Amino acid sequence: MRSLGLGLALFLAGSFAHAQPAPTAQAPDAADSTRAMTPTVPSAVATFEDAVSLSADPTGRLYVVDAAAATITVLDAAGRQLATHGGPGSGDYGFFEPAGLDPTNGLALFVADLGNQRVQRFERDFRLVRSIPVEQPGEDGPIDRVEDVLVGDPRAVALSPTDELHVIDARSRSVLTYDVDRTFERSIGGFRDPVDLAVTDDGTLVVADRGRSRLVVYDTYGFRLRRLDLAEPPVALAFARGRLLVTTARAVRVLDLDGVERAVYPIPLPDPDDTLIGSALVDDHLFVLTATALYRYKRP
């Protein structure tokens, strides 16, 4: 859910061929709006039962959430599996319908454990730090009785540079924010189907609303700055090297924070019925995820 500098689009144009000559299409310059290219179809580097989320940390590690297996799979920048954590359960280290994950700075890992209605925080070695209930005060006032608590279903999670925790609650279709003590701070609503979120280096919050085919940008206090309408619904969102990496059903789009679309990359998949679940940029590789496989596009 992290800086995609002006050189990203230049890099991407030469990055998507896999054991094939580089495409003739050129990537956009900073002044260009949008150009498209079509990469060749690579082989899967990993397979899953029902993958629902893909993230990368600053050290180059990849994390795939497999909802069916209730696990987190960790891979290196070459796509090699390093570890698999978790498993079905409601106790410590167990997951029930895990939905999203934020590896933050590579030292902490926050997992949206939707079925257990909590966010679990782990260290890099997967040592459990704490379990954070996803709840907010009801309409009757502050949390002081069970009936005053609204329990949520966490779909995605992101940590801000100031250690605020942002959580998409699928039940209320809102974004809940918790302070450094993990006390409820505020709720942002008005979404039709929020599916993912990302936080920029300065704390700006960006929310992907699939139901309205848009991104919504907020400042560090939760005030809306702008709305970025998209050509098709987003399914995942990441912030990398200063730009937004927006995954749609069959393409990866690169946007500036002001909404200028710098590049659109259609992603061909071996199975025409497959759709994209997420994408991540690691060094000179673009990884894309479907429900059953992780693919890597590599610079030749």
mmCIF file of C-alpha atoms in Angstrom:
data_model
loop_
_atom_site.group_PDB
_atom_site.id
_atom_site.type_symbol
_atom_site.label_atom_id
_atom_site.label_comp_id
_atom_site.label_asym_id
_atom_site.label_seq_id
_atom_site.Cartn_x
_atom_site.Cartn_y
_atom_site.Cartn_z
ATOM 1 C CA MET A 1 0.000 0.000 0.000
ATOM 2 C CA ARG A 2 5.353 3.862 -0.987
ATOM 3 C CA SER A 3 9.219 7.547 -4.697
ATOM 4 C CA LEU A 4 8.311 6.876 -8.329
ATOM 5 C CA GLY A 5 10.379 9.791 -9.681
ATOM 6 C CA LEU A 6 10.254 11.256 -13.128
ATOM 7 C CA GLY A 7 12.447 8.396 -14.277
ATOM 8 C CA LEU A 8 9.875 5.713 -13.482
ATOM 9 C CA ALA A 9 8.011 6.014 -16.754
ATOM 10 C CA LEU A 10 11.339 5.988 -18.623
ATOM 11 C CA PHE A 11 12.364 2.864 -16.736
ATOM 12 C CA LEU A 12 9.051 1.111 -17.196
ATOM 13 C CA ALA A 13 9.077 1.336 -20.968
ATOM 14 C CA GLY A 14 12.154 -0.864 -21.076
ATOM 15 C CA SER A 15 11.191 -3.042 -18.172
ATOM 16 C CA PHE A 16 8.304 -5.190 -19.228
ATOM 17 C CA ALA A 17 9.879 -7.510 -21.778
ATOM 18 C CA HIS A 18 10.699 -10.958 -20.429
ATOM 19 C CA ALA A 19 13.399 -12.837 -22.350
ATOM 20 C CA GLN A 20 12.307 -10.876 -25.427
ATOM 21 C CA PRO A 21 13.637 -7.807 -27.311
ATOM 22 C CA ALA A 22 12.564 -4.525 -25.796
ATOM 23 C CA PRO A 23 9.312 -3.091 -27.209
ATOM 24 C CA THR A 24 9.601 -0.326 -29.768
ATOM 25 C CA ALA A 25 7.162 1.911 -27.886
ATOM 26 C CA GLN A 26 8.897 4.562 -25.814
ATOM 27 C CA ALA A 27 7.959 5.603 -22.290
ATOM 28 C CA PRO A 28 6.560 9.075 -21.665
ATOM 29 C CA ASP A 29 8.716 11.983 -20.687
ATOM 30 C CA ALA A 30 7.709 14.114 -17.697
ATOM 31 C CA ALA A 31 5.864 16.499 -20.009
ATOM 32 C CA ASP A 32 3.894 13.722 -21.763
ATOM 33 C CA SER A 33 0.403 12.744 -20.719
ATOM 34 C CA THR A 34 -0.145 9.062 -21.480
ATOM 35 C CA ARG A 35 1.353 6.513 -23.836
ATOM 36 C CA ALA A 36 0.714 2.807 -23.783
ATOM 37 C CA MET A 37 2.811 -0.272 -24.410
ATOM 38 C CA THR A 38 2.108 -3.974 -24.232
ATOM 39 C CA PRO A 39 4.540 -6.243 -22.367
ATOM 40 C CA THR A 40 5.064 -9.891 -23.224
ATOM 41 C CA VAL A 41 3.526 -12.558 -20.986
ATOM 42 C CA PRO A 42 6.002 -13.900 -18.400
ATOM 43 C CA SER A 43 5.907 -17.116 -16.438
ATOM 44 C CA ALA A 44 4.448 -17.124 -12.932
ATOM 45 C CA VAL A 45 7.060 -16.882 -10.181
ATOM 46 C CA ALA A 46 4.648 -18.056 -7.465
ATOM 47 C CA THR A 47 1.150 -19.494 -7.215
ATOM 48 C CA PHE A 48 -1.591 -19.113 -4.607
ATOM 49 C CA GLU A 49 -5.040 -20.379 -3.681
ATOM 50 C CA ASP A 50 -6.830 -17.023 -3.491
ATOM 51 C CA ALA A 51 -4.433 -14.066 -3.346
ATOM 52 C CA VAL A 52 -6.044 -10.754 -2.425
ATOM 53 C CA SER A 53 -3.182 -8.282 -1.866
ATOM 54 C CA LEU A 54 0.402 -7.519 -2.925
ATOM 55 C CA SER A 55 2.818 -5.105 -1.202
ATOM 56 C CA ALA A 56 6.530 -4.322 -1.228
ATOM 57 C CA ASP A 57 8.748 -2.875 1.488
ATOM 58 C CA PRO A 58 11.725 -0.514 0.992
ATOM 59 C CA THR A 59 14.201 -3.401 1.215
ATOM 60 C CA GLY A 60 12.692 -5.105 -1.835
ATOM 61 C CA ARG A 61 10.733 -7.820 -0.093
ATOM 62 C CA LEU A 62 7.305 -8.722 -1.478
ATOM 63 C CA TYR A 63 4.299 -9.769 0.614
ATOM 64 C CA VAL A 64 1.289 -11.641 -0.753
ATOM 65 C CA VAL A 65 -1.880 -12.143 1.280
ATOM 66 C CA ASP A 66 -3.612 -15.434 0.471
ATOM 67 C CA ALA A 67 -7.129 -15.322 1.896
ATOM 68 C CA ALA A 68 -7.931 -18.985 1.219
ATOM 69 C CA ALA A 69 -4.849 -20.280 3.021
ATOM 70 C CA ALA A 70 -5.005 -17.458 5.607
ATOM 71 C CA THR A 71 -1.277 -16.842 5.140
ATOM 72 C CA ILE A 72 1.275 -14.156 4.329
ATOM 73 C CA THR A 73 3.943 -15.241 1.842
ATOM 74 C CA VAL A 74 7.216 -13.309 1.770
ATOM 75 C CA LEU A 75 9.317 -13.276 -1.416
ATOM 76 C CA ASP A 76 12.574 -11.635 -2.461
ATOM 77 C CA ALA A 77 13.060 -9.274 -5.411
ATOM 78 C CA ALA A 78 13.617 -12.251 -7.729
ATOM 79 C CA GLY A 79 10.275 -13.746 -6.722
ATOM 80 C CA ARG A 80 11.801 -16.528 -4.636
ATOM 81 C CA GLN A 81 9.761 -17.541 -1.598
ATOM 82 C CA LEU A 82 11.464 -16.690 1.700
ATOM 83 C CA ALA A 83 8.791 -17.597 4.237
ATOM 84 C CA THR A 84 5.093 -18.227 4.797
ATOM 85 C CA HIS A 85 3.452 -17.015 7.996
ATOM 86 C CA GLY A 86 0.108 -17.404 9.690
ATOM 87 C CA GLY A 87 -2.631 -19.899 9.032
ATOM 88 C CA PRO A 88 -6.345 -20.170 9.865
ATOM 89 C CA GLY A 89 -7.293 -19.098 13.388
ATOM 90 C CA SER A 90 -8.491 -16.364 15.692
ATOM 91 C CA GLY A 91 -5.669 -16.459 18.226
ATOM 92 C CA ASP A 92 -2.189 -14.956 18.054
ATOM 93 C CA TYR A 93 -0.563 -15.396 14.634
ATOM 94 C CA GLY A 94 -3.779 -16.739 13.129
ATOM 95 C CA PHE A 95 -5.856 -15.098 10.389
ATOM 96 C CA PHE A 96 -9.442 -15.333 9.233
ATOM 97 C CA GLU A 97 -9.986 -13.855 5.765
ATOM 98 C CA PRO A 98 -6.887 -11.612 5.800
ATOM 99 C CA ALA A 99 -7.490 -8.837 3.286
ATOM 100 C CA GLY A 100 -4.560 -6.414 3.141
ATOM 101 C CA LEU A 101 -1.166 -5.538 4.488
ATOM 102 C CA ASP A 102 1.282 -2.655 4.939
ATOM 103 C CA PRO A 103 4.983 -3.500 5.372
ATOM 104 C CA THR A 104 5.709 0.185 6.237
ATOM 105 C CA ASN A 105 9.484 0.724 6.499
ATOM 106 C CA GLY A 106 10.401 -2.935 6.302
ATOM 107 C CA LEU A 107 10.709 -3.244 10.081
ATOM 108 C CA ALA A 108 7.022 -3.542 10.961
ATOM 109 C CA LEU A 109 4.154 -5.328 9.279
ATOM 110 C CA PHE A 110 0.468 -4.440 9.712
ATOM 111 C CA VAL A 111 -2.073 -7.032 8.538
ATOM 112 C CA ALA A 112 -5.781 -6.300 8.038
ATOM 113 C CA ASP A 113 -7.320 -9.452 9.544
ATOM 114 C CA LEU A 114 -10.844 -8.869 8.252
ATOM 115 C CA GLY A 115 -12.591 -11.967 9.573
ATOM 116 C CA ASN A 116 -11.186 -11.407 13.053
ATOM 117 C CA GLN A 117 -12.051 -7.673 12.879
ATOM 118 C CA ARG A 118 -8.584 -6.569 13.893
ATOM 119 C CA VAL A 119 -5.220 -5.378 12.631
ATOM 120 C CA GLN A 120 -2.232 -7.413 13.761
ATOM 121 C CA ARG A 121 1.188 -5.781 14.010
ATOM 122 C CA PHE A 122 4.302 -7.894 13.555
ATOM 123 C CA GLU A 123 8.031 -7.251 13.523
ATOM 124 C CA ARG A 124 10.045 -8.050 10.378
ATOM 125 C CA ASP A 125 10.726 -11.565 11.721
ATOM 126 C CA PHE A 126 6.958 -12.016 12.188
ATOM 127 C CA ARG A 127 7.057 -11.691 15.958
ATOM 128 C CA LEU A 128 3.640 -10.467 17.107
ATOM 129 C CA VAL A 129 3.703 -7.015 18.731
ATOM 130 C CA ARG A 130 0.016 -6.422 19.338
ATOM 131 C CA SER A 131 -3.494 -7.033 18.090
ATOM 132 C CA ILE A 132 -5.511 -3.860 17.408
ATOM 133 C CA PRO A 133 -9.339 -4.165 17.416
ATOM 134 C CA VAL A 134 -10.942 -2.253 14.548
ATOM 135 C CA GLU A 135 -13.690 -0.318 16.253
ATOM 136 C CA GLN A 136 -15.017 3.193 16.618
ATOM 137 C CA PRO A 137 -17.407 4.986 18.977
ATOM 138 C CA GLY A 138 -21.107 4.555 18.305
ATOM 139 C CA GLU A 139 -23.548 7.423 18.001
ATOM 140 C CA ASP A 140 -24.204 7.481 21.753
ATOM 141 C CA GLY A 141 -20.792 8.878 22.659
ATOM 142 C CA PRO A 142 -17.338 7.735 23.666
ATOM 143 C CA ILE A 143 -16.426 4.094 24.081
ATOM 144 C CA ASP A 144 -17.404 3.199 27.638
ATOM 145 C CA ARG A 145 -19.909 0.393 27.093
ATOM 146 C CA VAL A 146 -20.022 -2.534 24.687
ATOM 147 C CA GLU A 147 -23.138 -1.210 22.989
ATOM 148 C CA ASP A 148 -21.335 2.065 22.187
ATOM 149 C CA VAL A 149 -18.712 0.344 20.036
ATOM 150 C CA LEU A 150 -19.066 -0.156 16.283
ATOM 151 C CA VAL A 151 -16.846 -3.040 15.206
ATOM 152 C CA GLY A 152 -15.470 -2.883 11.680
ATOM 153 C CA ASP A 153 -14.179 -5.176 8.939
ATOM 154 C CA PRO A 154 -10.646 -4.078 8.000
ATOM 155 C CA ARG A 155 -9.984 -4.409 4.266
ATOM 156 C CA ALA A 156 -6.744 -2.417 3.882
ATOM 157 C CA VAL A 157 -4.297 -0.663 6.192
ATOM 158 C CA ALA A 158 -1.556 1.968 5.935
ATOM 159 C CA LEU A 159 0.728 3.650 8.459
ATOM 160 C CA SER A 160 1.509 7.370 8.193
ATOM 161 C CA PRO A 161 4.967 8.918 8.731
ATOM 162 C CA THR A 162 3.668 10.229 12.083
ATOM 163 C CA ASP A 163 2.582 6.722 13.170
ATOM 164 C CA GLU A 164 -1.146 7.218 12.624
ATOM 165 C CA LEU A 165 -2.868 4.041 11.485
ATOM 166 C CA HIS A 166 -5.369 4.311 8.612
ATOM 167 C CA VAL A 167 -7.777 1.411 8.087
ATOM 168 C CA ILE A 168 -10.429 0.881 5.425
ATOM 169 C CA ASP A 169 -13.543 -0.481 7.128
ATOM 170 C CA ALA A 170 -15.521 -2.479 4.553
ATOM 171 C CA ARG A 171 -18.589 -2.569 6.808
ATOM 172 C CA SER A 172 -19.069 1.191 7.133
ATOM 173 C CA ARG A 173 -17.324 1.935 3.789
ATOM 174 C CA SER A 174 -15.117 4.466 5.505
ATOM 175 C CA VAL A 175 -11.502 5.089 6.504
ATOM 176 C CA LEU A 176 -10.811 4.949 10.246
ATOM 177 C CA THR A 177 -7.755 6.662 11.706
ATOM 178 C CA TYR A 178 -6.105 5.717 14.996
ATOM 179 C CA ASP A 179 -3.447 7.761 16.807
ATOM 180 C CA VAL A 180 -0.040 6.541 18.009
ATOM 181 C CA ASP A 181 -1.693 4.883 21.033
ATOM 182 C CA ARG A 182 -4.152 3.177 18.617
ATOM 183 C CA THR A 183 -7.054 5.168 20.026
ATOM 184 C CA PHE A 184 -9.783 6.026 17.514
ATOM 185 C CA GLU A 185 -9.239 9.525 16.157
ATOM 186 C CA ARG A 186 -11.576 10.131 13.203
ATOM 187 C CA SER A 187 -13.584 8.571 10.405
ATOM 188 C CA ILE A 188 -13.771 9.629 6.753
ATOM 189 C CA GLY A 189 -16.846 8.496 4.837
ATOM 190 C CA GLY A 190 -18.589 9.150 1.541
ATOM 191 C CA PHE A 191 -17.101 6.211 -0.360
ATOM 192 C CA ARG A 192 -19.075 3.721 -2.396
ATOM 193 C CA ASP A 193 -16.550 0.869 -2.342
ATOM 194 C CA PRO A 194 -13.149 1.816 -0.861
ATOM 195 C CA VAL A 195 -10.669 -0.946 -1.703
ATOM 196 C CA ASP A 196 -7.177 0.355 -0.931
ATOM 197 C CA LEU A 197 -5.208 3.302 0.404
ATOM 198 C CA ALA A 198 -1.684 4.688 0.376
ATOM 199 C CA VAL A 199 0.194 7.326 2.359
ATOM 200 C CA THR A 200 2.800 9.610 0.767
ATOM 201 C CA ASP A 201 6.099 10.656 2.334
ATOM 202 C CA ASP A 202 4.533 13.835 3.758
ATOM 203 C CA GLY A 203 1.514 12.043 5.223
ATOM 204 C CA THR A 204 -0.972 12.758 2.448
ATOM 205 C CA LEU A 205 -3.623 10.032 2.359
ATOM 206 C CA VAL A 206 -4.938 8.658 -0.946
ATOM 207 C CA VAL A 207 -7.983 6.363 -1.006
ATOM 208 C CA ALA A 208 -9.001 4.203 -3.974
ATOM 209 C CA ASP A 209 -12.794 4.085 -4.358
ATOM 210 C CA ARG A 210 -13.634 1.313 -6.811
ATOM 211 C CA GLY A 211 -17.346 2.055 -6.642
ATOM 212 C CA ARG A 212 -16.875 5.584 -8.000
ATOM 213 C CA SER A 213 -13.796 4.904 -10.196
ATOM 214 C CA ARG A 214 -11.722 7.526 -8.443
ATOM 215 C CA LEU A 215 -8.954 8.339 -6.024
ATOM 216 C CA VAL A 216 -9.601 10.802 -3.217
ATOM 217 C CA VAL A 217 -6.708 12.747 -1.667
ATOM 218 C CA TYR A 218 -6.691 14.007 1.940
ATOM 219 C CA ASP A 219 -4.270 16.075 4.005
ATOM 220 C CA THR A 220 -2.785 14.940 7.307
ATOM 221 C CA TYR A 221 -5.853 16.238 9.188
ATOM 222 C CA GLY A 222 -8.362 14.319 7.098
ATOM 223 C CA PHE A 223 -9.545 17.242 4.957
ATOM 224 C CA ARG A 224 -10.167 16.452 1.307
ATOM 225 C CA LEU A 225 -7.719 18.092 -1.087
ATOM 226 C CA ARG A 226 -8.861 16.752 -4.453
ATOM 227 C CA ARG A 227 -10.635 14.005 -6.339
ATOM 228 C CA LEU A 228 -8.927 12.145 -9.173
ATOM 229 C CA ASP A 229 -11.384 10.509 -11.563
ATOM 230 C CA LEU A 230 -10.110 7.408 -13.355
ATOM 231 C CA ALA A 231 -10.912 5.826 -16.705
ATOM 232 C CA GLU A 232 -11.712 2.504 -15.013
ATOM 233 C CA PRO A 233 -12.219 1.298 -11.427
ATOM 234 C CA PRO A 234 -9.103 0.862 -9.272
ATOM 235 C CA VAL A 235 -8.540 -2.448 -7.508
ATOM 236 C CA ALA A 236 -5.264 -1.620 -5.708
ATOM 237 C CA LEU A 237 -3.062 1.378 -4.955
ATOM 238 C CA ALA A 238 0.573 1.977 -4.006
ATOM 239 C CA PHE A 239 2.830 5.012 -3.591
ATOM 240 C CA ALA A 240 6.353 4.580 -4.914
ATOM 241 C CA ARG A 241 9.094 7.018 -5.877
ATOM 242 C CA GLY A 242 6.854 10.053 -5.709
ATOM 243 C CA ARG A 243 3.968 8.766 -7.828
ATOM 244 C CA LEU A 244 0.891 6.591 -7.553
ATOM 245 C CA LEU A 245 0.820 3.068 -8.943
ATOM 246 C CA VAL A 246 -2.852 2.308 -9.658
ATOM 247 C CA THR A 247 -3.862 -1.253 -10.516
ATOM 248 C CA THR A 248 -7.038 -1.789 -12.513
ATOM 249 C CA ALA A 249 -8.481 -5.079 -13.752
ATOM 250 C CA ARG A 250 -6.093 -5.375 -16.719
ATOM 251 C CA ALA A 251 -3.624 -2.494 -16.521
ATOM 252 C CA VAL A 252 -1.204 -0.627 -14.290
ATOM 253 C CA ARG A 253 -1.440 3.163 -14.403
ATOM 254 C CA VAL A 254 1.138 5.714 -13.229
ATOM 255 C CA LEU A 255 -0.248 9.005 -11.889
ATOM 256 C CA ASP A 256 1.133 12.165 -10.378
ATOM 257 C CA LEU A 257 -0.399 13.275 -7.097
ATOM 258 C CA ASP A 258 -2.193 16.047 -8.992
ATOM 259 C CA GLY A 259 -3.919 13.432 -11.140
ATOM 260 C CA VAL A 260 -1.856 13.647 -14.331
ATOM 261 C CA GLU A 261 -1.648 10.182 -15.846
ATOM 262 C CA ARG A 262 1.914 9.577 -17.021
ATOM 263 C CA ALA A 263 1.607 6.068 -18.399
ATOM 264 C CA VAL A 264 -0.815 3.205 -18.920
ATOM 265 C CA TYR A 265 0.540 -0.336 -19.194
ATOM 266 C CA PRO A 266 -1.903 -3.040 -20.325
ATOM 267 C CA ILE A 267 -0.934 -6.354 -18.738
ATOM 268 C CA PRO A 268 -1.567 -9.500 -20.821
ATOM 269 C CA LEU A 269 -2.237 -12.594 -18.731
ATOM 270 C CA PRO A 270 -2.011 -16.270 -19.740
ATOM 271 C CA ASP A 271 -5.633 -16.859 -18.808
ATOM 272 C CA PRO A 272 -7.938 -14.302 -20.505
ATOM 273 C CA ASP A 273 -10.411 -14.690 -17.659
ATOM 274 C CA ASP A 274 -7.869 -13.547 -15.046
ATOM 275 C CA THR A 275 -7.823 -10.015 -13.691
ATOM 276 C CA LEU A 276 -5.227 -8.114 -11.716
ATOM 277 C CA ILE A 277 -5.333 -7.961 -7.933
ATOM 278 C CA GLY A 278 -2.347 -5.666 -7.305
ATOM 279 C CA SER A 279 1.075 -4.513 -8.461
ATOM 280 C CA ALA A 280 4.397 -3.572 -6.875
ATOM 281 C CA LEU A 281 7.607 -1.999 -8.108
ATOM 282 C CA VAL A 282 10.909 -3.453 -6.869
ATOM 283 C CA ASP A 283 14.186 -2.198 -8.369
ATOM 284 C CA ASP A 284 13.890 -2.833 -12.130
ATOM 285 C CA HIS A 285 10.980 -5.275 -11.867
ATOM 286 C CA LEU A 286 7.243 -4.769 -11.968
ATOM 287 C CA PHE A 287 5.310 -7.528 -10.202
ATOM 288 C CA VAL A 288 1.612 -8.059 -10.867
ATOM 289 C CA LEU A 289 -0.703 -10.357 -8.935
ATOM 290 C CA THR A 290 -3.822 -12.282 -9.898
ATOM 291 C CA ALA A 291 -5.892 -14.434 -7.562
ATOM 292 C CA THR A 292 -3.738 -17.467 -8.353
ATOM 293 C CA ALA A 293 -0.304 -16.267 -9.526
ATOM 294 C CA LEU A 294 2.435 -13.647 -9.188
ATOM 295 C CA TYR A 295 4.115 -12.497 -12.412
ATOM 296 C CA ARG A 296 7.343 -10.561 -12.868
ATOM 297 C CA TYR A 297 8.221 -8.235 -15.738
ATOM 298 C CA LYS A 298 11.964 -7.765 -15.986
ATOM 299 C CA ARG A 299 14.317 -5.481 -17.881
ATOM 300 C CA PRO A 300 16.117 -7.646 -20.478
#
